[in-house]
Amino acid sequence: MKTSLKIAALGASLLVAGTISQAAPASENWEANCAKCHGADGKGETKVGKKLKVKDYTDAAVQAKLTDDELLKAITTGVKEGEKEKMKAFNDVLTKEEIADLVAFVRKFKS
Ligand code: HEC
């Protein structure tokens, strides 16, 4: 009974997502757009993450050095090192609300 209810709820939410483009929860956006480099756990211990030397967001010292504005700007306009793009801009993929939610989501990795 519980399972079928869950499936019905899932079906309904997929239907809604398909018709009106709703803001996806930060956890889903993280999984879909960010985890490849930053890791599902925010530690950045993925193949690409290690190569690009992403920071460990579970480290309080790392978090302390970053302001909310910096996080917001990095996700919105991307990160460049000189001319080289380290991380792409997400303002064409995610809404402002979704990006703000992701900033809060990144903060939550701190243990
Ligand atoms: C192609 C790999 C890649 C993807 C995908 C990616 N990032 Fe990044 N991100 C980076 C790199 C590389 C940096 C710069 C790290 C540095 O300079 O220490 C960075 C920097 C950041 C920063 C700035 C703070 C910092 O660590 O310097 C934030 C915030 C951030 N990423 C969040 C996200 C979010 C949220 C997503 C998904 C919407 C995402 N990233 C997707 C590679 C990626």
Coordinates of N, CA and C in Angstrom, one line a residue, residues 1-96:
M1 N 0.8 -1.2 0.0 CA 0.0 0.0 0.0 C 0.9 1.2 0.0
K2 N 1.8 1.3 0.9 CA 2.7 2.4 1.0 C 3.5 2.6 -0.3
T3 N 4.0 1.5 -0.8 CA 4.8 1.6 -2.1 C 4.0 2.1 -3.2
S4 N 2.7 1.6 -3.4 CA 1.9 2.1 -4.5 C 1.6 3.6 -4.3
L5 N 1.4 4.0 -3.1 CA 1.2 5.4 -2.9 C 2.3 6.2 -3.3
K6 N 3.5 5.8 -2.9 CA 4.8 6.5 -3.3 C 4.9 6.6 -4.8
I7 N 4.6 5.5 -5.5 CA 4.7 5.4 -6.9 C 3.7 6.4 -7.6
A8 N 2.5 6.4 -7.0 CA 1.5 7.3 -7.5 C 2.0 8.8 -7.3
A9 N 2.6 9.1 -6.2 CA 3.0 10.4 -5.9 C 4.1 10.8 -6.8
L10 N 5.0 9.8 -7.1 CA 6.1 10.1 -8.0 C 5.6 10.4 -9.4
G11 N 4.7 9.6 -9.8 CA 4.1 9.8 -11.1 C 3.5 11.2 -11.2
A12 N 2.8 11.6 -10.2 CA 2.1 12.9 -10.2 C 3.2 14.0 -10.3
S13 N 4.3 13.8 -9.5 CA 5.3 14.9 -9.5 C 6.0 15.0 -10.8
L14 N 6.2 13.8 -11.4 CA 6.9 13.8 -12.7 C 6.0 14.5 -13.8
L15 N 4.7 14.3 -13.7 CA 3.8 14.9 -14.6 C 3.8 16.4 -14.4
V16 N 3.8 16.9 -13.2 CA 3.9 18.3 -12.9 C 5.2 18.9 -13.5
A17 N 6.3 18.2 -13.2 CA 7.6 18.6 -13.7 C 7.6 18.7 -15.2
G18 N 6.9 17.8 -15.8 CA 6.9 17.8 -17.2 C 6.1 18.9 -17.9
T19 N 5.1 19.3 -17.2 CA 4.2 20.3 -17.8 C 4.6 21.7 -17.4
I20 N 4.7 22.0 -16.1 CA 5.1 23.3 -15.7 C 6.6 23.1 -15.3
S21 N 7.5 23.9 -15.8 CA 8.8 23.7 -15.3 C 9.1 24.3 -14.0
Q22 N 8.9 23.4 -13.0 CA 9.1 23.8 -11.6 C 10.6 23.9 -11.2
A23 N 10.9 24.6 -10.2 CA 12.3 24.7 -9.7 C 12.5 23.3 -9.0
A24 N 13.6 22.7 -9.4 CA 14.0 21.4 -8.8 C 14.7 21.7 -7.5
P25 N 14.5 20.7 -6.5 CA 15.2 20.9 -5.2 C 16.7 20.9 -5.4
A26 N 17.4 21.6 -4.5 CA 18.8 21.8 -4.6 C 19.5 20.4 -4.7
S27 N 19.0 19.4 -3.9 CA 19.7 18.1 -3.9 C 19.7 17.5 -5.3
E28 N 18.6 17.7 -6.0 CA 18.5 17.1 -7.4 C 19.4 17.9 -8.3
N29 N 19.4 19.2 -8.2 CA 20.3 20.0 -9.0 C 21.7 19.7 -8.8
W30 N 22.1 19.5 -7.5 CA 23.5 19.1 -7.2 C 23.8 17.8 -7.8
E31 N 23.0 16.8 -7.7 CA 23.2 15.5 -8.3 C 23.4 15.6 -9.8
A32 N 22.5 16.4 -10.4 CA 22.5 16.4 -11.9 C 23.6 17.3 -12.5
N33 N 24.0 18.4 -11.8 CA 24.9 19.4 -12.4 C 26.2 19.5 -11.7
C34 N 26.4 19.1 -10.5 CA 27.6 19.5 -9.7 C 28.3 18.3 -9.2
A35 N 27.7 17.2 -8.9 CA 28.3 16.1 -8.2 C 29.4 15.5 -9.0
K36 N 29.4 15.6 -10.3 CA 30.4 15.0 -11.2 C 31.8 15.6 -10.8
C37 N 31.8 16.8 -10.4 CA 33.1 17.5 -10.0 C 33.2 17.6 -8.5
H38 N 32.2 18.1 -7.9 CA 32.3 18.4 -6.4 C 31.9 17.2 -5.5
G39 N 31.5 16.1 -6.1 CA 31.1 14.9 -5.4 C 29.8 15.0 -4.8
A40 N 29.1 13.8 -4.6 CA 27.8 13.8 -4.0 C 27.9 14.3 -2.6
D41 N 29.0 14.1 -1.9 CA 29.2 14.5 -0.5 C 29.9 15.8 -0.4
G42 N 30.2 16.5 -1.5 CA 30.8 17.8 -1.5 C 32.3 17.9 -1.2
K43 N 32.9 16.7 -1.2 CA 34.3 16.6 -0.9 C 35.2 16.8 -2.1
G44 N 34.6 16.7 -3.3 CA 35.3 16.8 -4.5 C 36.3 15.7 -4.8
E45 N 36.0 14.6 -4.2 CA 36.9 13.4 -4.5 C 36.5 12.6 -5.7
T46 N 36.1 13.2 -6.7 CA 35.8 12.5 -8.0 C 37.0 12.6 -8.9
K47 N 36.9 11.8 -10.0 CA 38.0 11.8 -10.9 C 38.3 13.3 -11.4
V48 N 37.2 13.9 -11.9 CA 37.3 15.3 -12.4 C 37.6 16.3 -11.3
G49 N 37.0 16.1 -10.2 CA 37.2 17.0 -9.1 C 38.6 17.0 -8.6
K50 N 39.3 15.8 -8.6 CA 40.7 15.8 -8.2 C 41.5 16.5 -9.2
K51 N 41.2 16.2 -10.5 CA 42.0 16.8 -11.6 C 41.9 18.3 -11.5
L52 N 40.7 18.9 -11.2 CA 40.5 20.3 -11.2 C 40.8 20.9 -9.9
K53 N 41.2 20.1 -8.9 CA 41.5 20.5 -7.5 C 40.4 21.3 -6.9
V54 N 39.2 20.8 -6.9 CA 38.1 21.5 -6.3 C 38.2 21.4 -4.7
K55 N 37.6 22.3 -4.1 CA 37.8 22.4 -2.6 C 36.9 21.3 -1.9
D56 N 37.2 21.0 -0.7 CA 36.4 20.1 0.2 C 35.4 21.0 1.0
Y57 N 34.2 20.9 0.6 CA 33.2 21.7 1.2 C 32.8 21.2 2.6
T58 N 33.3 20.1 3.0 CA 33.0 19.6 4.4 C 34.0 20.2 5.4
D59 N 35.0 20.9 4.8 CA 36.1 21.4 5.7 C 35.6 22.9 6.1
A60 N 35.5 23.0 7.4 CA 35.0 24.3 8.0 C 35.9 25.5 7.6
A61 N 37.2 25.2 7.5 CA 38.2 26.2 7.1 C 38.0 26.7 5.7
V62 N 37.6 25.8 4.8 CA 37.3 26.1 3.4 C 36.1 27.0 3.4
Q63 N 35.1 26.6 4.1 CA 33.8 27.3 4.1 C 34.0 28.7 4.7
A64 N 34.9 28.8 5.7 CA 35.0 30.1 6.3 C 35.7 31.2 5.4
K65 N 36.4 30.7 4.4 CA 37.1 31.6 3.5 C 36.2 32.1 2.4
L66 N 35.0 31.4 2.2 CA 34.1 31.8 1.2 C 32.9 32.5 1.7
T67 N 32.6 33.7 1.0 CA 31.4 34.4 1.4 C 30.2 33.8 0.5
D68 N 29.0 34.1 1.0 CA 27.8 33.7 0.3 C 27.8 34.3 -1.1
D69 N 28.2 35.6 -1.2 CA 28.3 36.3 -2.5 C 29.2 35.6 -3.4
E70 N 30.4 35.1 -2.9 CA 31.3 34.4 -3.8 C 30.8 33.1 -4.3
L71 N 30.1 32.4 -3.4 CA 29.5 31.2 -3.9 C 28.4 31.4 -4.9
L72 N 27.6 32.4 -4.7 CA 26.5 32.8 -5.6 C 27.1 33.2 -7.0
K73 N 28.2 34.0 -6.9 CA 28.8 34.5 -8.2 C 29.4 33.3 -8.9
A74 N 30.1 32.4 -8.2 CA 30.8 31.3 -8.9 C 29.7 30.4 -9.6
I75 N 28.6 30.2 -9.0 CA 27.6 29.3 -9.6 C 26.9 30.0 -10.7
T76 N 26.7 31.3 -10.6 CA 26.0 32.1 -11.6 C 26.8 32.3 -12.8
T77 N 28.0 32.8 -12.6 CA 28.8 33.2 -13.8 C 30.0 32.3 -14.0
G78 N 30.2 31.3 -13.2 CA 31.3 30.3 -13.4 C 32.6 30.8 -12.8
V79 N 33.6 29.9 -13.0 CA 34.9 30.2 -12.4 C 36.0 30.1 -13.5
K80 N 36.8 31.1 -13.6 CA 37.8 31.1 -14.6 C 39.2 31.3 -14.0
E81 N 40.2 30.7 -14.6 CA 41.5 31.0 -14.2 C 42.2 31.5 -15.4
G82 N 42.4 32.8 -15.4 CA 42.9 33.5 -16.6 C 41.8 33.4 -17.7
E83 N 42.2 32.8 -18.8 CA 41.2 32.6 -19.9 C 40.6 31.2 -19.8
K84 N 41.1 30.4 -19.0 CA 40.7 29.0 -18.9 C 39.5 28.8 -18.0
E85 N 38.4 28.2 -18.5 CA 37.2 28.0 -17.7 C 37.4 26.8 -16.8
K86 N 37.3 27.0 -15.5 CA 37.4 25.9 -14.5 C 36.0 25.3 -14.3
M87 N 35.0 26.2 -14.2 CA 33.7 25.7 -14.0 C 32.8 26.6 -14.8
K88 N 31.8 26.0 -15.5 CA 30.9 26.8 -16.4 C 29.9 27.6 -15.6
A89 N 29.4 28.6 -16.2 CA 28.3 29.4 -15.6 C 27.0 28.6 -15.6
F90 N 26.2 28.7 -14.6 CA 24.9 28.0 -14.5 C 23.7 28.8 -14.7
N91 N 23.9 30.1 -15.0 CA 22.8 31.0 -15.1 C 21.8 30.7 -16.2
D92 N 22.3 29.9 -17.2 CA 21.5 29.5 -18.3 C 20.8 28.2 -18.1
V93 N 21.2 27.5 -17.0 CA 20.6 26.2 -16.7 C 19.7 26.3 -15.5
L94 N 20.0 27.1 -14.5 CA 19.3 27.2 -13.3 C 18.7 28.5 -13.1
T95 N 17.6 28.6 -12.4 CA 17.0 29.9 -12.0 C 17.8 30.5 -10.9
K96 N 17.5 31.8 -10.7 CA 18.1 32.5 -9.5 C 17.8 31.8 -8.2

